[in-house]
Short mmCIF file of C-alpha atoms in Angstrom, two decimals:
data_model
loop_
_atom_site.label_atom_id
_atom_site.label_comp_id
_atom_site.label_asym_id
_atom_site.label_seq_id
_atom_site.Cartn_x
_atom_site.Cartn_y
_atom_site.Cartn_z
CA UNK A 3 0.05 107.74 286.98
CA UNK A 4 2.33 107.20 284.58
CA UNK A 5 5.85 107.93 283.00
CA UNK A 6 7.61 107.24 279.33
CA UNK A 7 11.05 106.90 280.30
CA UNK A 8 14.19 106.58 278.42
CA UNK A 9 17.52 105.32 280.37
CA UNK A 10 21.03 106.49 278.97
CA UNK A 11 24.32 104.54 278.65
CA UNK A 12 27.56 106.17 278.89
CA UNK A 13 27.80 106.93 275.24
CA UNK A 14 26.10 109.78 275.02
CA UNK A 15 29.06 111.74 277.06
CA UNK A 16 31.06 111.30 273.73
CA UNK A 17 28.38 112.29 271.28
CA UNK A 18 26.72 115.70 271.28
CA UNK A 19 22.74 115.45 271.24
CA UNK A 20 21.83 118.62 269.83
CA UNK A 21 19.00 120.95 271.20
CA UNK A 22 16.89 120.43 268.23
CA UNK A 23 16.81 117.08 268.42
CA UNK A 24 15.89 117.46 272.57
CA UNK A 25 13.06 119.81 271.58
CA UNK A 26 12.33 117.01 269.18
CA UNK A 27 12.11 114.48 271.49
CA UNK A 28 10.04 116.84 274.12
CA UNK A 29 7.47 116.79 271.33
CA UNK A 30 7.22 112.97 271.15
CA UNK A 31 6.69 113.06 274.85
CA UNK A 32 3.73 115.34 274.96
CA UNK A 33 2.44 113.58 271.30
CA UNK A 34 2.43 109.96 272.98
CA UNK A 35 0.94 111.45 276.62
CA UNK A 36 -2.03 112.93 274.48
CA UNK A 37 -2.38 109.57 272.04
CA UNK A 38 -2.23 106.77 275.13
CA UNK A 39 -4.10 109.06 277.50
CA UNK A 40 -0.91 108.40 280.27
CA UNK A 41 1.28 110.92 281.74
CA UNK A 42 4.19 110.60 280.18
CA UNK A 43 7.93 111.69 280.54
CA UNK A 44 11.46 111.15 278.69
CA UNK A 45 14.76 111.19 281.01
CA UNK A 46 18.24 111.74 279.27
CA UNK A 47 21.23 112.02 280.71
CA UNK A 48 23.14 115.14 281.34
CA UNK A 49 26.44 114.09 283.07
CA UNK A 50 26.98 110.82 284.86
CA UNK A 51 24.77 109.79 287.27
CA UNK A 52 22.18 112.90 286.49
CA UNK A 53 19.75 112.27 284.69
CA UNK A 54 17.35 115.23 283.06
CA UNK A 55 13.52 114.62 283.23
CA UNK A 56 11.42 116.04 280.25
CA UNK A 57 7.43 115.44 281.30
CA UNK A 58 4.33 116.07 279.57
CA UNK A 59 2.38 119.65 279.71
CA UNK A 60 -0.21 116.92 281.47
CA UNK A 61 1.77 115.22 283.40
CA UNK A 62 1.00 115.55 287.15
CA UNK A 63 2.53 113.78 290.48
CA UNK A 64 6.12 112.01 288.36
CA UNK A 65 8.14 109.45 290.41
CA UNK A 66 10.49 112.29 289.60
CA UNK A 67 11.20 115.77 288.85
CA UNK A 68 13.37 117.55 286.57
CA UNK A 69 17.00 117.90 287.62
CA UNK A 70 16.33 115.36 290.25
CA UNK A 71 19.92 113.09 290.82
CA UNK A 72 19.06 109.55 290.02
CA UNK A 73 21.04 106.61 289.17
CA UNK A 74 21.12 106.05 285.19
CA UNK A 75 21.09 102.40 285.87
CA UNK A 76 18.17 102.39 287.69
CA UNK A 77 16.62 99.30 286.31
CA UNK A 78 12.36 97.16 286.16
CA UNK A 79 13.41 95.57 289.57
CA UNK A 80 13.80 98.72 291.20
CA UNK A 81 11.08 100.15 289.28
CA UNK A 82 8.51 97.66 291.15
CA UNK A 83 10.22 98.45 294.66
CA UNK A 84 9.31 101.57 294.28
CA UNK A 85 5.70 100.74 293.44
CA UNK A 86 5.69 100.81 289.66
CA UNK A 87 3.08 98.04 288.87
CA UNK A 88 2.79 98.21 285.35
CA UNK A 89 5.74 98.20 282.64
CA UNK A 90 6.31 97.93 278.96
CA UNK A 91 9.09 99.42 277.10
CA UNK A 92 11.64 98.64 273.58
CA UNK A 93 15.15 98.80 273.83
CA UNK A 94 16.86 101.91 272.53
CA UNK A 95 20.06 101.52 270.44
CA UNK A 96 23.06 103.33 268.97
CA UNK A 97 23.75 102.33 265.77
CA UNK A 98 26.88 100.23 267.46
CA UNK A 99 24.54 98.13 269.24
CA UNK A 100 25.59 99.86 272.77
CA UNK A 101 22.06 100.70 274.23
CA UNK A 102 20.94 103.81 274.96
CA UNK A 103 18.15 103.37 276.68
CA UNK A 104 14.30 101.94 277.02
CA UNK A 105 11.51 103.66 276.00
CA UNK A 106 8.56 102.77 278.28
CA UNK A 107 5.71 102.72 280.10
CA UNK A 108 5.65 102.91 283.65
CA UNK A 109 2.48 102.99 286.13
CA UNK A 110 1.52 103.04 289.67
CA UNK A 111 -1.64 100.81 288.55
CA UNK A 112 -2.09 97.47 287.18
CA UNK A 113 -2.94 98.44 283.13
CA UNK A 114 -2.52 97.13 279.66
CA UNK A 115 -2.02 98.22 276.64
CA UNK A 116 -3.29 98.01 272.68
CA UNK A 117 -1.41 96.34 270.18
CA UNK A 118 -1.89 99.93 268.60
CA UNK A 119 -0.64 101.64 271.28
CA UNK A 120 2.35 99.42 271.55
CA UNK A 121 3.03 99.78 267.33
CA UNK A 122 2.71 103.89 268.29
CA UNK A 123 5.45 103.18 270.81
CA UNK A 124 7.54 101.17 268.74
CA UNK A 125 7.48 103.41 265.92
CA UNK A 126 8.54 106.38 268.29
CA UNK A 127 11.63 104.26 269.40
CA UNK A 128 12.33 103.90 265.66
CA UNK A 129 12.19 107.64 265.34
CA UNK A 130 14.89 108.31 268.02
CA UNK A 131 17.20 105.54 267.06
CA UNK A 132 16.90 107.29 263.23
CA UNK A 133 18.16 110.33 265.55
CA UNK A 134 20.19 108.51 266.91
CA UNK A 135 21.93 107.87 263.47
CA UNK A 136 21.92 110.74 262.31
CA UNK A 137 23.39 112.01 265.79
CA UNK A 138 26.94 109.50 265.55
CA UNK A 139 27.36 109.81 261.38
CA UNK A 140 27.53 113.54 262.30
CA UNK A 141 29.86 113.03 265.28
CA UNK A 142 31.69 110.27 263.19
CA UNK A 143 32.45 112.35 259.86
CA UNK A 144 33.38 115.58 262.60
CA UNK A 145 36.02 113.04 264.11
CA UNK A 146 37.41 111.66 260.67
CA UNK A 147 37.11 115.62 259.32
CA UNK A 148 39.29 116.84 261.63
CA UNK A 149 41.51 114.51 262.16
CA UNK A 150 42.22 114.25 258.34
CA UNK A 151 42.80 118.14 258.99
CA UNK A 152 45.46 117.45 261.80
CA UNK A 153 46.98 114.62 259.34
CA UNK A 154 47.26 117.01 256.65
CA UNK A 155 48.52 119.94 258.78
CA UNK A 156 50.86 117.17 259.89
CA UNK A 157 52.23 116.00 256.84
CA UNK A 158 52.51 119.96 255.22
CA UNK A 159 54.65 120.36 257.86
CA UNK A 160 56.70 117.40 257.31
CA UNK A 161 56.62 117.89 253.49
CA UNK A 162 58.04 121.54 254.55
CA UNK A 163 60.65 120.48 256.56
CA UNK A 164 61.66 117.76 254.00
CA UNK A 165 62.01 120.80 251.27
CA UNK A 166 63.57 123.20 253.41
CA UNK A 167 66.03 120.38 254.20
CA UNK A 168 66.68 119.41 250.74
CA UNK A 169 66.98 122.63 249.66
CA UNK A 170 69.30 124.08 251.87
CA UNK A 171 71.84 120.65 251.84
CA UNK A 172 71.43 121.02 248.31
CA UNK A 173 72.62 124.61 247.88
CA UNK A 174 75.17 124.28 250.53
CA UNK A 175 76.40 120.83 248.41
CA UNK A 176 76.69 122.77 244.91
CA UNK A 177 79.82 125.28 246.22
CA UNK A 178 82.14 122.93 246.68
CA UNK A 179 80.84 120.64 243.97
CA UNK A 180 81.53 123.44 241.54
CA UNK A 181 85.12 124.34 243.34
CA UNK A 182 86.28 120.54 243.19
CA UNK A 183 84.53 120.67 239.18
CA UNK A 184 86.52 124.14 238.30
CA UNK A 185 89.67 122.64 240.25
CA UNK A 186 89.96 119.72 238.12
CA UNK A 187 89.19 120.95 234.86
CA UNK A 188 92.26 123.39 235.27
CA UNK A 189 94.39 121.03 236.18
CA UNK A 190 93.01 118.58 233.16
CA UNK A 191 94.70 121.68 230.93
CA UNK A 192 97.86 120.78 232.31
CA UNK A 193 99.07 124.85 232.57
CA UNK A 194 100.39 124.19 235.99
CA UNK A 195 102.28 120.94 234.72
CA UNK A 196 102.13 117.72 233.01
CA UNK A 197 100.19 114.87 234.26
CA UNK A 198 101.03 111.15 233.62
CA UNK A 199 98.27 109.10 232.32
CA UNK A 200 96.67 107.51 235.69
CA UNK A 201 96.82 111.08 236.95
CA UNK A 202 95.12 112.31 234.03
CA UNK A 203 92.15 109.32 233.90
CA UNK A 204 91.63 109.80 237.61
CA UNK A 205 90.91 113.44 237.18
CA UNK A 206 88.82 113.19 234.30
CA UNK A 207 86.81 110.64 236.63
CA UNK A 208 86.91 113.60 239.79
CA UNK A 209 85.29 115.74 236.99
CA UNK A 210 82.79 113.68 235.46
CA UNK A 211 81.69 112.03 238.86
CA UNK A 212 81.43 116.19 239.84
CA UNK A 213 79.16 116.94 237.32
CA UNK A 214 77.01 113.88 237.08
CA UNK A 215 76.50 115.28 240.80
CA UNK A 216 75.95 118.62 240.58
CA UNK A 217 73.45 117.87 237.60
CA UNK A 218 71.67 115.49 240.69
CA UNK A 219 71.45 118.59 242.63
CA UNK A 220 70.30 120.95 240.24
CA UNK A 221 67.69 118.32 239.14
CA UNK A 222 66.08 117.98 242.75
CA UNK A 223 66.28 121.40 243.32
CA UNK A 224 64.22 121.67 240.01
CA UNK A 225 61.55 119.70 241.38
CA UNK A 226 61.44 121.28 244.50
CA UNK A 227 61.02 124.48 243.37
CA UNK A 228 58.22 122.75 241.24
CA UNK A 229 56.25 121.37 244.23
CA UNK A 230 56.52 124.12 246.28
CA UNK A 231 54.89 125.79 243.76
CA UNK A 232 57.67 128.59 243.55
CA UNK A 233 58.52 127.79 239.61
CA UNK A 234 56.88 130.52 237.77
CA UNK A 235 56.28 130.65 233.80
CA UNK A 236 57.63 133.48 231.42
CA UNK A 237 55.28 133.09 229.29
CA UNK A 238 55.80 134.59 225.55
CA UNK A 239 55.96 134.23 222.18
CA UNK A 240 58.43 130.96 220.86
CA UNK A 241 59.21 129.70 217.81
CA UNK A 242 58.65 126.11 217.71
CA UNK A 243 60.95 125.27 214.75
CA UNK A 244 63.83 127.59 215.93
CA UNK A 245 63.70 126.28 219.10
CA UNK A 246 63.65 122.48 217.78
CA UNK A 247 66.80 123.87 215.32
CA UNK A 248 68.90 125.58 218.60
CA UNK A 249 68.54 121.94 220.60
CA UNK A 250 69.60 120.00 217.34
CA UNK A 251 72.68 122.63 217.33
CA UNK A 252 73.48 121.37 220.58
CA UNK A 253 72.85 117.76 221.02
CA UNK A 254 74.47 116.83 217.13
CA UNK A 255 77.94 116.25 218.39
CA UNK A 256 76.54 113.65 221.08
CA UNK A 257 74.63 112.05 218.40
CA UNK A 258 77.76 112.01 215.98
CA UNK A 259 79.56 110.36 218.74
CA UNK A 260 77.92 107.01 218.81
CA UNK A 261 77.18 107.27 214.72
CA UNK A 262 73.32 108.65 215.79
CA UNK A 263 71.20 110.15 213.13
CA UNK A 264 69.32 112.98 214.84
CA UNK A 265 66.54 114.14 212.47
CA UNK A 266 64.00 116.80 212.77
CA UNK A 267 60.78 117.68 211.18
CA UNK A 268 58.20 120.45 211.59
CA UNK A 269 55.09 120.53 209.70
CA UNK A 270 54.81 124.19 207.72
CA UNK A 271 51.80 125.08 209.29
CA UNK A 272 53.48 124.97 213.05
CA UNK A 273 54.61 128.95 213.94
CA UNK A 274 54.68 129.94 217.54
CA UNK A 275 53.32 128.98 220.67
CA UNK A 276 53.07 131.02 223.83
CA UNK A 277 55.65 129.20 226.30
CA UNK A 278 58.39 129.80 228.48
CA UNK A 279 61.33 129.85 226.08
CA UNK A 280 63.77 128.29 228.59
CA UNK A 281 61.88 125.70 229.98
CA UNK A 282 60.77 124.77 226.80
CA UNK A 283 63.72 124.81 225.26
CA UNK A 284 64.39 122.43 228.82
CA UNK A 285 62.04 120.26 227.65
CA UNK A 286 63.20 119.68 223.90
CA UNK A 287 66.83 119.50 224.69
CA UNK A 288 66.12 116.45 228.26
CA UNK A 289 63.85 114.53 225.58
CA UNK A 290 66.39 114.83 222.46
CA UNK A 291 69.05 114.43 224.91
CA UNK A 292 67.51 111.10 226.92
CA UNK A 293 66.47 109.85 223.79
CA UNK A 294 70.40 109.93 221.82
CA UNK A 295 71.69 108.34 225.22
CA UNK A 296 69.57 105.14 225.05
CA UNK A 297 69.45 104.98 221.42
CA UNK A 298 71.49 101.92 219.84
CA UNK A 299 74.58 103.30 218.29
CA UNK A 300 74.22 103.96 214.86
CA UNK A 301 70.36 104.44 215.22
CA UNK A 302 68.41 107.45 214.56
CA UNK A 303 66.44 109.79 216.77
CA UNK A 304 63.75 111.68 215.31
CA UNK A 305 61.76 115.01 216.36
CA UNK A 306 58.57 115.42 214.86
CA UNK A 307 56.12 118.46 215.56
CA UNK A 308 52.68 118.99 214.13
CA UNK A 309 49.36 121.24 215.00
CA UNK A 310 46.06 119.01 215.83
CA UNK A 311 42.78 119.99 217.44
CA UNK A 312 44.41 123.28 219.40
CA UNK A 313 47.40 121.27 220.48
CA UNK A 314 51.32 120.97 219.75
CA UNK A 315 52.41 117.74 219.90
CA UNK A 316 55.87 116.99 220.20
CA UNK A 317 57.06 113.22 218.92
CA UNK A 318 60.99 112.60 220.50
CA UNK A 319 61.37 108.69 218.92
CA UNK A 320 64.64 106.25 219.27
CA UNK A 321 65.44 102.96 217.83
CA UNK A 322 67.16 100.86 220.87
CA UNK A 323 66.13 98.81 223.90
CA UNK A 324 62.15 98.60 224.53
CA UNK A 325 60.59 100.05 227.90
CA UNK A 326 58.49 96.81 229.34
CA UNK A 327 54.18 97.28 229.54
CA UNK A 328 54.31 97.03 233.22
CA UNK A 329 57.52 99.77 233.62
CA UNK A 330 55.92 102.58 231.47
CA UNK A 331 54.56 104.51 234.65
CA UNK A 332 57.52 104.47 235.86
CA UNK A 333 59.31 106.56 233.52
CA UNK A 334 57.68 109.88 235.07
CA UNK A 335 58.07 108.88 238.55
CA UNK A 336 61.21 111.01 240.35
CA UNK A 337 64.71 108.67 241.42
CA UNK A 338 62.88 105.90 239.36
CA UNK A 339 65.32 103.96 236.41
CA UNK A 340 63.23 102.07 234.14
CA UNK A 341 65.27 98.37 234.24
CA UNK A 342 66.08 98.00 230.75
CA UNK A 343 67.50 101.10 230.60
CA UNK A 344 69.99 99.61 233.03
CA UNK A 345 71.80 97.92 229.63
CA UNK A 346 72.73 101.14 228.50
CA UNK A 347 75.75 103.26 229.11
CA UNK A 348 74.03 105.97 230.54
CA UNK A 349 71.87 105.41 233.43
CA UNK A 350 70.56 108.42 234.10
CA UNK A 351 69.97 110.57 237.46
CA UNK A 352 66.19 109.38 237.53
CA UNK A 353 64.99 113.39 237.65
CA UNK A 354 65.12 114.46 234.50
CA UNK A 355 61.95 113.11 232.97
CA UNK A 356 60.01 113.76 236.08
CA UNK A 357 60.98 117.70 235.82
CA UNK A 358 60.27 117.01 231.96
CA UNK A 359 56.47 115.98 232.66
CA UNK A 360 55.88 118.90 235.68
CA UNK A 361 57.09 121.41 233.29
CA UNK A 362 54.50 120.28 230.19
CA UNK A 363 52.20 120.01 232.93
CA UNK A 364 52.77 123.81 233.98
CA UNK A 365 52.28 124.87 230.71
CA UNK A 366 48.72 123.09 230.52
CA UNK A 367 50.08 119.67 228.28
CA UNK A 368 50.69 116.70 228.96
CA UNK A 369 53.39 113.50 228.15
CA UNK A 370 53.48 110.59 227.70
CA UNK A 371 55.56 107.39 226.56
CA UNK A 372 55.49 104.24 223.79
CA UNK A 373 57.33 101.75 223.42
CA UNK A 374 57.56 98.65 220.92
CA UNK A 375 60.22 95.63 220.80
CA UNK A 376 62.93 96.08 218.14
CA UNK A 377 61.15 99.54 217.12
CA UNK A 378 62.28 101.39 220.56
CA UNK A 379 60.32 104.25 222.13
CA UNK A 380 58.08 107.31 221.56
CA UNK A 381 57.90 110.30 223.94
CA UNK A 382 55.06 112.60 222.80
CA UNK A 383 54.09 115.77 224.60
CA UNK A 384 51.32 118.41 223.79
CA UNK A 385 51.12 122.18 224.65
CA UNK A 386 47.99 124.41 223.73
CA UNK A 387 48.61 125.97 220.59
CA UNK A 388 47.09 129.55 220.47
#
């Protein structure tokens, strides 16, 4: 009589052998008891020490029945204690190299078999350890799937609480920011009494340091209204020259300042865009703005627009101090100061330009930044023009 066994190893508690694959391997059984003309059998464990026999429609009299509690490390010595005269088997593996078992033949009788018989058997243990494969890369990319889905889960949550935090220190910051800014600038009028000079420089400093502040604030509430997705577009008709015009309005007494040129220039054939007015008007005034600040003093700043291929493009340029090859990606990234800027008088909060790109972003465009030695920087953005 005889039996084609396979003995487990404790690694198939952690991986789930599905019933297909069982029912596949049931097949196998009956296909090599019919080929070598040997009853024939497959054992897999179930639990620990339980091991599950799967015989042949013409298998008759096993060393074993189904169900039966045997030890999984039963090994070939006992095998020949218990009368087994004949064996020849191939190591089964898990892809890990922890083995799984031995696919074998076992008889009461003396035998031997063909090389072809042995090939048939070989090729069988082939076609489980391919199962076998298949088996762990499904287990594996279940275990990586959801744990990426905890890790995410995980880090929303975090990200959340980060916001919520943020937001809330932020808005409770900004009332007595604007109280100590309000405060100050009264007293700067000098209605309620003269001040001497120190008195007079230090509250100019309370006030300035307030507002440099409070523009922090507003900034990183900005961007965390625009990563929590809760900044929403008005979108409608703008003028893109008017709009260029009404920031010009505004920034020309900080360009006159520090002897700045500010120039602007929109080609005839530019009309309207559909845009949030505001945040467009946002975007124009940070560029314009940034760009006046680092400019050398009695430079120019120019602001170009023109049409091409569907798109608006926006040109902010300023002679002054270069931005370096390797800093350029930094420019966009939030609480980031590119280190040249660093010469300058103005530092900046690091948020501005970060809000700057989101916003393009929101409205479909995109930015970007060039810079040249002795020639300064470009900041060009693009909306869709329709």
């Amino acid at each position: 009589m005889g039996l084609v066994r396979i003995v487990t190893s404790s690694y198939i508690d952690d991986v789930k052998i599905s019933d297909e694959t069982v029912a596949k391997w049931q097949r196998i059984v009956d296909l090599m008891a019919q080929t070598l003309q040997v009853p024939a059998g497959l054992i897999m464990k179930a639990e620990p020490h339980h091991l599950e026999v799967f015989v042949s429609s013409k298998t008759k009299g096993n060393p074993y029945k189904a169900g039966e509690l045997v030890d999984p490390g039963w090994d070939h010595d006992p095998d020949i204690e218990l009368g087994l005269k004949f064996y020849f088997g191939f190591p089964i593996k898990w892809p890990n190299g922890e083995r799984f078992g031995t696919i074998c033949v076992l008889d009461n009788n003396d035998k031997s078999l063909s090389s072809s018989s042995r090939e048939l058997m070989f090729e069988f243990k082939e076609i489980i350890e391919t199962d076998l494969l298949v088996t762990s890369q499904a287990y594996e990319n279940e275990r990586i799937e959801k744990a990426l889905i905890e890790a995410k889960i995980e880090s929303e949550n975090v990200s959340q609480a980060k916001s919520d935090f943020l937001a809330s220190m932020s808005y409770e910051l900004r009332t007595p920011l604007n109280s100590i800014i309000g405060f100050s600038d009264v007293l700067l009028t000098e209605q309620f009494g003269l001040l001497n000079e120190k008195q007079l420089r230090y509250l100019s400093n309370v006030s300035t340091s307030g507002k440099e502040l409070l523009e922090v604030i507003n900034g990183l509430l900005d961007l965390l209204k625009i990563e929590s997705g809760k900044m929403h577009l008005q979108m409608e008709d703008v003028d893109v020259s008017e709009a260029i015009q009404d920031a010009k309005v505004l920034l020309d007494p900080l360009a006159s300042e520090k002897g700045i040129i500010l120039e602007c220039n929109v080609e005839s054939d530019v009309g309207s865009i559909k845009a949030d007015r505001v945040k467009f008007k946002e975007i124009l005034y940070d560029l314009m703005n940034d760009a006046i600040k680092f400019a050398s003093d009695n430079g120019t700043v120019r602001c170009y627009a023109n049409v091409h291929e569907s798109k608006l493009y926006v040109n902010v340029q300023y002679t002054g101090v270069e931005i370096s090859k390797d800093e350029l990606d930094n420019v966009f990234q939030p609480f980031t100061q590119v280190r040249n800027f660093h010469l300058q008088k103005y530092q900046g909060t690091g948020l501005r330009l970060p809000i700057v790109k989101k916003i393009v972003e929101l409205h479909g465009g995109n930015i970007g930044v060039e810079s040249e030695p002795d020639k300064g920087s470009t900041f060009t953005f693009t909306i869709p023009y329709t």
